[in-house]
Amino acid sequence: MRILLISANTEPFPEPVFPIGSVYVGNALQKAGARVRISDMRHQSSISTLKKEMEAFRPDRIGISLRNVDNAAYPSTRFYLPFYASMVHALRASCDAPIILGGSAFSLFPEEIITYLGADGGVTGDGEKAVSLFRNPDHGKIVTTGLLDLEEIAIPQNIDELFPGFSRYRTMGIQTARGCPNYCIYCTYPHLEGRAIRTRSPESVAGEITMLHKNFGVLNFFIVDSLFNADEDHMVRVAERIAGLSLPIRISCYLQPKVSDPRIFRLLKMAGCVAVDFGTDSGSPEMLASLKKTFTRDDIRKASLACGEAGIDFCHSLILGGPGETIKTIRETISLMDEVSPRAVIAMTGVRIYPGTEMERIAVREAALAAGESLLNPRFYFPPMGSSALLKSVYEETTGRKNWFFPGKKDWGSTIGFKVLQFLYRKGPLWRTFRK
Ligand code: B12
């Protein structure tokens, strides 16, 4: 069976993201005996070049990986479904291979997206065990497979055949665990990956890094785990193993700003970690409680200090505008950021509401949303002060702080400055180019 897997994501901001989900699924399908090819919309010049590639490959099945629904940013919101629909429409016009969907965007809105795109089937959650749906697609069927044992995931040695365009990415994703045990009120991660943490052995992670570095010269890696330190012992074991490789690689990752021992950052540094994105959300004690974060202002201080002392660049990602946000809580967050002095502060304004989250229930309770209302077309939560007042005060209060960045402020991806910076800077997350 010939399967064309299409990574539909074209978003360049904040960086083009290596389509690791397609690669893991592609590897599982090829291990099950299929002939698989990954086509990447990021590097197709248009939908017609995709059509040509498809006609040359003559697939029996088409899988489409849908990563993003939207950019989750307000007010410059981008919604990608119309583009995905035009792609499916064009494929349908010249091929009758069944179309099967998967990816995080699909898992968040399976029924709505399968209808929107008119696809033949779809898989929510882990996609590696979906081989049987590819064999026997059943019109409109949505499948959820059991959770995968992570020893089975791998970027294969023949990545250059499976995915001919892979080396165009400057940073490769690598996954060491799935699952998030936290209860942050707005977040989708437990829904996407499960609440139990499933880990991959340090040997397997280190083997993959070594293979990619030795065979293909890969230098930059992003650990795509929801939170690399969700299970701190696991992170330590993986970091020790990577450090033991002594390879000249650069690693970035997401961490929660809470560690049991500051020396952990020195270990991360030895493993090649150059950049940490802390999922901090707020610096106000009330807002940390309101968002149900599991750490305190003091944890944020300690983690920032230890990370900086270990010589690792860090940024704090914030979500401003959750339930209970006021000028006072915004000021508390700004003053904590001033104190811990990160390279960058990346702040979302307004909270993207996802189905099934506590954020959705709060928005319904406050009559900002009707029960059962569709959230596919992005909706954002704002506190009683409202969206305009929130934006105005956040922009005003942060005036003069050059390290603050608002993804929703404008359509950054299409600005010339962004394109030039992206062309010139090649060593991992773009926020590292910020001046403190
Ligand atoms: C790591 C990460 C990032 C990193 C990526 C770094 C890098 N170089 O890789 C960074 C910080 C850059 C980032 C940025 C953004 N991100 Co992000 N990110 C993630 C995160 C935590 C993990 C993604 C990942 O790689 N997972 C590992 C792979 C293996 O999983 P996967 O892709 O889901 O694939 C599996 C399944 O989905 C399925 N599958 C996938 N494809 C297919 C195809 C078929 C046919 C089948 C059957 C199955 C299948 O099988 C795969 C293996 O099991 C997710 C949340 C999460 N936990 O999923 C958010 C997430 C994907 N991001 C999200 C968003 C919004 C963004 C941004 C738009 C934010 C912004 N405004 O800046 C940008 C967009 C970047 C871009 N260019 O696209 C959202 C998307 C939801 C939405 N609203 O659309 C998510 C889901 C988080 C959330 N809010 O819920 N992100």
Coordinates of C-alpha atoms and ligand atoms in Angstrom, one line a residue:
M1 CA 0.0 0.0 0.0
R2 CA 1.3 3.5 -0.9
I3 CA 0.5 6.2 1.6
L4 CA 1.1 9.9 1.1
L5 CA 1.3 11.7 4.4
I6 CA 0.8 15.5 4.2
S7 CA 1.9 17.9 6.9
A8 CA -0.5 20.7 6.3
N9 CA 1.2 23.3 8.6
T10 CA 2.7 26.3 6.8
E11 CA 3.0 28.7 9.8
P12 CA 6.4 30.3 9.8
F13 CA 6.0 31.9 13.3
P14 CA 7.8 31.8 15.7
E15 CA 9.7 29.3 13.6
P16 CA 8.8 26.6 11.1
V17 CA 8.2 23.5 13.1
F18 CA 9.6 20.2 12.1
P19 CA 6.6 17.9 11.5
I20 CA 7.6 15.2 14.0
G21 CA 4.0 13.8 14.3
S22 CA 4.0 12.9 10.6
V23 CA 7.5 11.4 10.9
Y24 CA 6.5 9.2 13.9
V25 CA 3.3 8.1 12.1
G26 CA 5.1 7.6 8.8
N27 CA 7.7 5.4 10.5
A28 CA 5.0 3.2 12.1
L29 CA 3.2 2.8 8.8
Q30 CA 6.4 1.9 6.9
K31 CA 7.2 -0.6 9.7
A32 CA 3.8 -2.2 9.0
G33 CA 4.8 -2.7 5.4
A34 CA 3.4 0.4 3.6
R35 CA 5.4 2.5 1.2
V36 CA 5.2 6.0 2.8
R37 CA 6.2 9.5 1.6
I38 CA 5.9 12.7 3.6
S39 CA 5.0 15.8 1.8
D40 CA 5.3 19.1 3.6
M41 CA 3.1 22.1 2.8
R42 CA 5.6 24.4 4.4
H43 CA 7.9 23.7 1.5
Q44 CA 5.4 23.3 -1.3
S45 CA 5.2 26.4 -3.3
S46 CA 1.4 25.9 -3.8
I47 CA -1.4 23.4 -3.6
S48 CA -0.8 22.7 -7.3
T49 CA 2.7 21.5 -6.7
L50 CA 1.3 19.2 -4.0
K51 CA -1.1 17.8 -6.6
K52 CA 1.7 17.1 -9.0
E53 CA 3.7 15.3 -6.3
M54 CA 0.6 13.3 -5.4
E55 CA -0.1 12.4 -9.0
A56 CA 3.5 11.2 -9.4
F57 CA 3.4 9.1 -6.2
R58 CA -0.1 7.6 -6.9
P59 CA -1.1 6.9 -3.3
D60 CA -3.7 4.4 -2.2
R61 CA -4.3 6.4 0.9
I62 CA -3.7 10.0 1.9
G63 CA -3.0 10.9 5.6
I64 CA -3.2 14.6 6.6
S65 CA -1.5 15.9 9.7
L66 CA -3.3 18.9 11.2
R67 CA -1.2 20.5 13.9
N68 CA -2.7 23.9 14.4
V69 CA -6.3 25.0 14.2
D70 CA -5.2 28.7 14.7
N71 CA -2.4 30.6 16.2
A72 CA -4.1 31.0 19.6
A73 CA -3.2 34.7 19.5
Y74 CA -5.4 37.7 20.0
P75 CA -6.2 40.1 18.4
S76 CA -4.2 39.1 15.3
T77 CA -5.8 35.6 15.1
R78 CA -5.1 33.3 12.2
F79 CA -7.5 30.5 11.5
Y80 CA -6.1 27.7 9.2
L81 CA -9.1 25.6 8.5
P82 CA -10.1 27.4 5.2
F83 CA -6.6 26.6 3.9
Y84 CA -6.8 23.0 4.9
A85 CA -10.2 22.8 3.2
S86 CA -8.9 24.2 -0.1
M87 CA -6.1 21.6 0.0
V88 CA -8.5 18.7 0.5
H89 CA -10.8 20.0 -2.2
A90 CA -7.9 20.1 -4.7
L91 CA -6.7 16.6 -3.8
R92 CA -10.3 15.2 -4.2
A93 CA -10.5 16.7 -7.6
S94 CA -7.7 14.5 -9.0
C95 CA -7.5 11.5 -6.8
D96 CA -10.0 9.1 -5.1
A97 CA -7.7 7.7 -2.4
P98 CA -9.4 7.9 1.0
I99 CA -8.3 10.8 3.1
I100 CA -7.5 10.2 6.8
L101 CA -6.9 13.0 9.3
G102 CA -4.8 13.2 12.5
G103 CA -2.7 15.6 14.6
S104 CA -3.3 17.8 17.6
A105 CA -5.8 20.2 15.8
F106 CA -7.8 17.2 14.7
S107 CA -7.8 15.7 18.2
L108 CA -9.2 18.9 19.7
F109 CA -12.1 19.1 17.2
P110 CA -12.5 15.7 15.6
E111 CA -16.2 15.8 14.6
E112 CA -16.2 19.4 13.5
I113 CA -13.0 19.1 11.4
I114 CA -14.0 15.8 9.7
T115 CA -17.2 17.5 8.6
Y116 CA -15.5 20.8 7.7
L117 CA -13.0 19.0 5.5
G118 CA -15.2 16.1 4.3
A119 CA -12.6 13.5 5.1
D120 CA -13.0 9.8 5.1
G121 CA -11.7 9.1 8.6
G122 CA -9.6 10.3 11.4
V123 CA -7.5 9.4 14.4
T124 CA -7.4 11.2 17.7
G125 CA -4.5 11.1 20.0
D126 CA -1.5 8.9 19.3
G127 CA -1.4 8.1 15.6
E128 CA 1.2 5.3 15.4
K129 CA -1.3 2.5 16.0
A130 CA -3.8 3.6 13.4
V131 CA -2.5 1.2 10.7
S132 CA -5.8 -0.6 10.5
L133 CA -7.8 2.5 9.7
F134 CA -5.4 3.1 6.8
R135 CA -6.1 -0.5 5.6
N136 CA -9.9 -0.2 5.9
P137 CA -11.1 3.3 6.0
D138 CA -14.7 3.5 6.9
H139 CA -16.5 6.7 5.8
G140 CA -16.5 9.3 8.5
K141 CA -15.1 7.0 11.2
I142 CA -13.1 8.5 14.0
V143 CA -10.8 6.2 15.8
T144 CA -8.9 6.5 19.1
T145 CA -6.3 3.9 19.5
G146 CA -4.9 2.7 22.8
L147 CA -1.9 4.6 24.3
L148 CA 1.4 3.7 22.7
D149 CA 4.4 2.3 24.5
L150 CA 6.9 5.1 23.8
E151 CA 9.7 2.6 23.1
E152 CA 8.0 2.2 19.8
I153 CA 8.5 5.8 18.6
A154 CA 11.4 6.6 16.4
I155 CA 12.7 8.9 13.7
P156 CA 13.9 6.2 11.3
Q157 CA 17.4 5.9 9.8
N158 CA 15.8 6.3 6.3
I159 CA 14.3 9.7 7.3
D160 CA 15.8 11.2 4.1
E161 CA 13.7 8.8 2.0
L162 CA 10.6 8.9 4.1
F163 CA 10.7 12.7 4.2
P164 CA 12.9 14.1 1.5
G165 CA 12.6 17.7 2.7
F166 CA 13.5 17.0 6.3
S167 CA 17.0 18.6 6.3
R168 CA 15.5 22.0 5.5
Y169 CA 14.6 22.3 9.1
R170 CA 17.3 23.9 11.3
T171 CA 15.8 22.4 14.5
M172 CA 14.6 18.9 14.8
G173 CA 12.0 17.8 17.3
I174 CA 12.6 15.0 19.6
Q175 CA 10.2 13.5 22.1
T176 CA 11.1 11.9 25.4
A177 CA 7.7 11.6 27.1
R178 CA 4.0 12.0 26.6
G179 CA 1.3 13.1 29.0
C180 CA 0.8 15.9 31.5
P181 CA -0.5 15.4 35.1
N182 CA -1.3 19.1 35.7
Y183 CA -4.8 20.7 35.9
C184 CA -4.1 24.2 34.4
I185 CA -7.7 25.5 33.7
Y186 CA -7.2 26.4 30.0
C187 CA -4.9 23.6 28.8
T188 CA -5.4 20.8 26.3
Y189 CA -2.3 18.7 27.0
P190 CA -3.9 16.1 29.3
H191 CA -6.6 15.7 26.7
L192 CA -4.1 15.3 23.8
E193 CA -1.5 13.1 25.5
G194 CA -3.2 11.7 28.6
R195 CA -2.7 12.6 32.2
A196 CA -0.3 9.8 33.0
I197 CA 3.3 10.4 32.0
R198 CA 4.7 7.8 29.6
T199 CA 8.4 8.0 29.2
R200 CA 10.8 6.8 26.7
S201 CA 14.1 5.2 27.7
P202 CA 17.1 7.6 27.9
E203 CA 19.0 5.1 25.7
S204 CA 16.4 5.4 22.9
V205 CA 16.4 9.2 23.1
A206 CA 20.2 9.3 23.0
G207 CA 20.4 6.8 20.2
E208 CA 18.1 9.0 18.1
I209 CA 20.1 12.1 18.7
T210 CA 23.3 10.3 17.9
M211 CA 21.9 8.9 14.7
L212 CA 20.6 12.3 13.5
H213 CA 23.9 14.1 14.4
K214 CA 26.2 11.5 12.9
N215 CA 24.3 10.6 9.8
F216 CA 22.7 13.9 9.0
G217 CA 24.8 16.6 10.9
V218 CA 21.8 17.7 12.9
L219 CA 22.9 20.3 15.6
N220 CA 19.7 21.8 17.0
F221 CA 17.0 19.9 18.8
F222 CA 13.8 21.0 20.5
I223 CA 12.4 18.6 23.1
V224 CA 8.7 18.7 22.2
D225 CA 7.5 17.1 25.5
S226 CA 4.6 19.2 27.0
L227 CA 6.9 19.8 29.9
F228 CA 10.3 18.2 29.9
N229 CA 10.3 18.3 33.7
A230 CA 6.8 16.9 34.2
D231 CA 8.6 13.9 35.6
E232 CA 11.8 15.4 36.9
D233 CA 13.6 12.1 37.5
H234 CA 13.0 11.1 33.9
M235 CA 14.4 14.4 32.7
V236 CA 17.5 14.0 34.8
R237 CA 18.1 10.5 33.5
V238 CA 17.7 11.6 29.9
A239 CA 19.9 14.6 30.4
E240 CA 22.7 12.5 32.0
R241 CA 22.6 10.2 29.1
I242 CA 22.7 13.0 26.5
A243 CA 25.5 14.7 28.4
G244 CA 27.5 11.4 28.2
L245 CA 27.4 11.6 24.4
S246 CA 29.6 14.7 24.5
L247 CA 28.1 15.9 21.1
P248 CA 28.3 19.6 20.1
I249 CA 24.5 19.9 20.0
R250 CA 22.1 22.6 21.1
I251 CA 18.9 21.7 22.9
S252 CA 15.8 23.8 23.8
C253 CA 12.8 22.7 25.8
Y254 CA 9.7 23.7 27.7
L255 CA 10.0 23.5 31.5
Q256 CA 7.7 24.4 34.4
P257 CA 9.5 26.9 36.6
K258 CA 10.0 24.6 39.5
V259 CA 12.9 22.3 40.2
S260 CA 13.8 20.3 43.3
D261 CA 17.5 21.1 43.0
P262 CA 19.1 24.1 41.2
R263 CA 22.0 21.9 40.1
I264 CA 19.6 20.3 37.6
F265 CA 20.3 23.3 35.3
R266 CA 24.0 22.6 35.3
L267 CA 23.2 19.1 34.2
L268 CA 21.0 20.4 31.4
K269 CA 23.8 22.7 30.3
M270 CA 26.1 19.8 30.2
A271 CA 23.6 17.9 28.0
G272 CA 23.7 20.9 25.5
C273 CA 20.7 22.8 26.7
V274 CA 21.1 26.4 25.6
A275 CA 17.5 27.7 25.9
V276 CA 14.6 27.1 28.2
D277 CA 11.0 28.3 27.7
F278 CA 9.3 28.5 31.1
G279 CA 5.5 27.9 30.9
T280 CA 5.0 30.4 33.7
D281 CA 1.7 32.1 32.7
S282 CA 1.7 34.7 35.5
G283 CA 3.7 36.2 38.3
S284 CA 0.7 37.1 40.4
P285 CA -0.1 34.7 43.3
E286 CA -3.8 35.2 42.7
M287 CA -3.5 34.4 39.0
L288 CA -1.2 31.4 39.6
A289 CA -4.0 30.1 41.9
S290 CA -6.8 31.0 39.4
L291 CA -5.0 29.2 36.5
K292 CA -4.3 26.3 38.9
K293 CA -0.5 26.4 38.4
T294 CA 1.5 24.1 40.7
F295 CA 4.3 26.5 41.5
T296 CA 4.8 29.8 43.3
R297 CA 6.4 33.2 42.7
D298 CA 9.3 31.9 44.7
D299 CA 9.7 28.8 42.5
I300 CA 9.8 31.1 39.5
R301 CA 12.5 33.2 41.1
K302 CA 14.6 30.2 42.1
A303 CA 14.3 28.5 38.7
S304 CA 15.1 31.7 36.8
L305 CA 18.2 32.3 39.0
A306 CA 19.5 28.8 38.7
C307 CA 18.9 28.6 35.0
G308 CA 20.7 31.9 34.4
E309 CA 23.6 30.9 36.7
A310 CA 24.1 27.7 34.7
G311 CA 24.5 29.9 31.6
I312 CA 21.2 28.8 29.9
D313 CA 19.2 31.4 28.1
F314 CA 15.5 31.5 29.2
C315 CA 12.2 33.1 28.4
H316 CA 9.0 33.2 30.3
S317 CA 5.7 32.5 28.4
L318 CA 2.7 34.3 29.9
I319 CA -1.0 34.2 29.5
L320 CA -2.5 37.5 30.6
G321 CA -6.3 37.9 30.9
G322 CA -7.4 34.8 32.8
P323 CA -10.2 34.8 35.4
G324 CA -9.5 37.4 38.0
E325 CA -6.9 39.3 36.1
T326 CA -6.8 43.0 37.1
I327 CA -4.4 45.9 36.7
K328 CA -3.0 44.9 40.1
T329 CA -2.2 41.3 39.0
I330 CA -0.8 42.5 35.7
R331 CA 1.6 44.8 37.6
E332 CA 2.6 42.0 39.9
T333 CA 3.5 39.9 36.9
I334 CA 5.5 42.7 35.3
S335 CA 7.4 43.4 38.5
L336 CA 8.4 39.7 38.8
M337 CA 9.5 39.6 35.2
D338 CA 11.6 42.7 35.8
E339 CA 13.2 41.0 38.8
V340 CA 14.0 37.7 37.2
S341 CA 15.2 39.3 34.0
P342 CA 14.6 36.7 31.3
R343 CA 16.0 37.2 27.8
A344 CA 12.4 37.4 26.6
V345 CA 8.8 37.5 27.9
I346 CA 6.3 36.1 25.4
A347 CA 2.8 37.2 26.4
M348 CA -0.5 36.0 25.1
T349 CA -3.4 38.4 25.8
G350 CA -6.7 36.6 26.3
V351 CA -7.1 32.9 26.8
R352 CA -7.9 30.6 23.9
I353 CA -10.9 28.5 25.0
Y354 CA -10.8 24.8 24.2
P355 CA -13.6 22.3 24.5
G356 CA -13.8 20.3 27.6
T357 CA -11.6 22.6 29.7
E358 CA -12.4 24.3 32.9
M359 CA -11.9 27.6 31.0
E360 CA -14.8 26.6 28.8
R361 CA -17.0 26.0 31.9
I362 CA -16.0 29.3 33.5
A363 CA -16.8 31.2 30.2
V364 CA -20.2 29.5 30.1
R365 CA -20.9 30.3 33.7
E366 CA -20.0 34.0 33.1
A367 CA -22.2 34.0 30.0
A368 CA -19.3 34.9 27.8
L369 CA -20.1 31.7 25.8
A370 CA -23.2 29.7 25.2
A371 CA -23.2 26.1 26.4
G372 CA -22.1 23.8 23.5
E373 CA -21.1 26.7 21.3
S374 CA -18.5 25.9 18.7
L375 CA -14.9 26.8 19.6
L376 CA -13.4 25.8 16.4
N377 CA -13.3 29.3 15.1
P378 CA -11.1 30.7 17.9
R379 CA -12.8 32.2 21.0
F380 CA -10.9 34.0 23.8
Y381 CA -11.7 34.5 27.4
F382 CA -11.3 38.0 28.9
P383 CA -11.7 39.1 32.5
P384 CA -14.5 41.6 33.4
M385 CA -12.4 44.6 32.3
G386 CA -12.8 43.4 28.7
S387 CA -10.5 42.9 25.8
S388 CA -9.7 46.5 24.9
A389 CA -9.0 47.6 28.5
L390 CA -6.8 44.5 29.0
L391 CA -4.8 45.1 25.8
K392 CA -4.5 48.8 26.6
S393 CA -3.2 48.3 30.1
V394 CA -0.9 45.5 29.2
Y395 CA 0.8 47.5 26.4
E396 CA 0.9 50.7 28.5
E397 CA 2.3 49.0 31.6
T398 CA 5.1 47.2 29.7
T399 CA 6.1 50.3 27.7
G400 CA 9.9 50.6 27.3
R401 CA 10.5 46.9 28.0
K402 CA 12.2 45.7 24.8
N403 CA 12.3 42.1 25.9
W404 CA 8.5 41.8 26.0
F405 CA 6.9 40.2 22.9
F406 CA 3.2 39.9 22.1
P407 CA 2.5 37.2 19.4
G408 CA -1.1 38.6 19.0
K409 CA -0.1 42.2 18.5
K410 CA 0.3 41.9 14.8
D411 CA 0.7 39.3 12.1
W412 CA 4.4 39.0 12.8
G413 CA 5.0 36.1 10.4
S414 CA 4.4 38.4 7.4
T415 CA 6.6 41.3 8.5
I416 CA 9.9 41.9 6.7
G417 CA 11.8 42.3 10.0
F418 CA 10.7 38.9 11.1
K419 CA 11.7 37.3 7.7
V420 CA 15.2 38.9 7.8
L421 CA 15.8 37.8 11.4
Q422 CA 14.6 34.3 10.6
F423 CA 16.9 34.1 7.6
L424 CA 20.0 35.4 9.6
Y425 CA 19.4 33.6 12.9
R426 CA 19.8 29.8 12.8
K427 CA 20.6 28.6 16.3
G428 CA 17.2 27.7 17.9
P429 CA 14.3 29.8 19.3
L430 CA 14.0 33.2 17.8
W431 CA 13.5 34.9 21.2
R432 CA 17.2 34.3 21.9
T433 CA 17.9 37.2 19.6
F434 CA 16.2 39.6 22.0
R435 CA 18.2 42.1 24.0
K436 CA 17.5 42.2 27.7
Ligands
B12_1 C1 6.4 21.7 21.2 C2 5.3 22.6 20.8 C3 5.6 23.8 20.2 C4 7.1 24.3 19.9 C5 7.6 23.5 18.7 C6 9.1 23.4 18.7 C7 9.6 22.5 17.6 N1 10.7 22.9 16.9 O1 9.1 21.4 17.3 C8 6.9 25.8 19.6 C9 7.2 26.6 20.9 C10 7.7 26.4 18.5 C11 5.4 25.9 19.3 C12 4.9 26.9 18.7 C13 3.5 27.0 18.4 N2 2.5 26.3 18.9 CO1 2.8 24.6 19.8 N3 2.9 23.0 20.7 C14 3.9 22.2 21.0 C15 3.4 20.9 21.7 C16 3.7 21.1 23.2 C17 4.0 19.6 21.3 C18 3.9 19.4 19.8 C19 4.6 18.2 19.4 O2 5.6 18.2 18.6 N4 4.2 17.0 19.8 C20 4.8 15.7 19.6 C21 4.2 15.0 18.3 C22 4.8 13.6 18.1 O3 2.8 14.9 18.5 P1 1.8 15.3 17.4 O4 2.3 16.3 16.4 O5 0.5 15.7 18.0 O6 1.5 14.0 16.6 C23 0.9 12.9 17.1 C24 -0.6 12.8 16.9 O7 -1.2 14.1 16.8 C25 -0.9 12.0 15.7 N5 -0.8 12.5 14.4 C26 -0.1 13.6 13.9 N6 -0.2 13.7 12.6 C27 -1.0 12.7 12.1 C28 -1.4 12.4 10.9 C29 -2.2 11.3 10.7 C30 -2.7 11.0 9.3 C31 -2.6 10.5 11.8 C32 -3.5 9.3 11.6 C33 -2.2 10.8 13.1 C34 -1.3 11.9 13.3 O8 0.1 11.0 15.8 C35 1.4 11.7 16.3 C36 2.2 10.7 17.1 O9 1.4 10.1 18.1 C37 1.9 21.0 21.4 C38 0.9 20.5 22.5 C39 0.9 19.0 22.6 N7 1.2 18.5 23.7 O10 0.6 18.4 21.6 C40 1.6 22.5 21.1 C41 0.6 22.9 20.1 C42 0.7 22.0 18.9 N8 0.9 24.3 19.8 C43 -0.1 25.0 19.5 C44 0.1 26.4 19.0 C45 -1.2 27.2 19.0 C46 1.3 26.9 18.7 C47 1.6 28.3 18.1 C48 0.6 28.8 17.0 C49 1.6 29.3 19.2 C50 2.1 30.7 18.8 N9 1.1 31.6 18.5 O11 3.2 31.0 18.7 C51 3.0 28.1 17.5 C52 2.9 27.6 16.0 C53 4.3 27.1 15.5 C54 4.2 26.7 14.1 N10 5.1 27.2 13.2 O12 3.4 25.9 13.7 C55 -1.4 24.4 19.8 C56 -2.2 24.0 18.6 C57 -3.7 24.1 18.9 C58 -4.3 25.3 18.1 N11 -4.9 26.2 18.8 O13 -4.3 25.3 16.9 C59 -0.9 23.1 20.6 C60 -1.8 21.8 20.4 C61 -1.0 23.5 22.1 C62 -2.3 23.9 22.6 N12 -2.6 25.2 22.8 O14 -3.2 23.1 22.7 N13 4.7 24.8 19.8

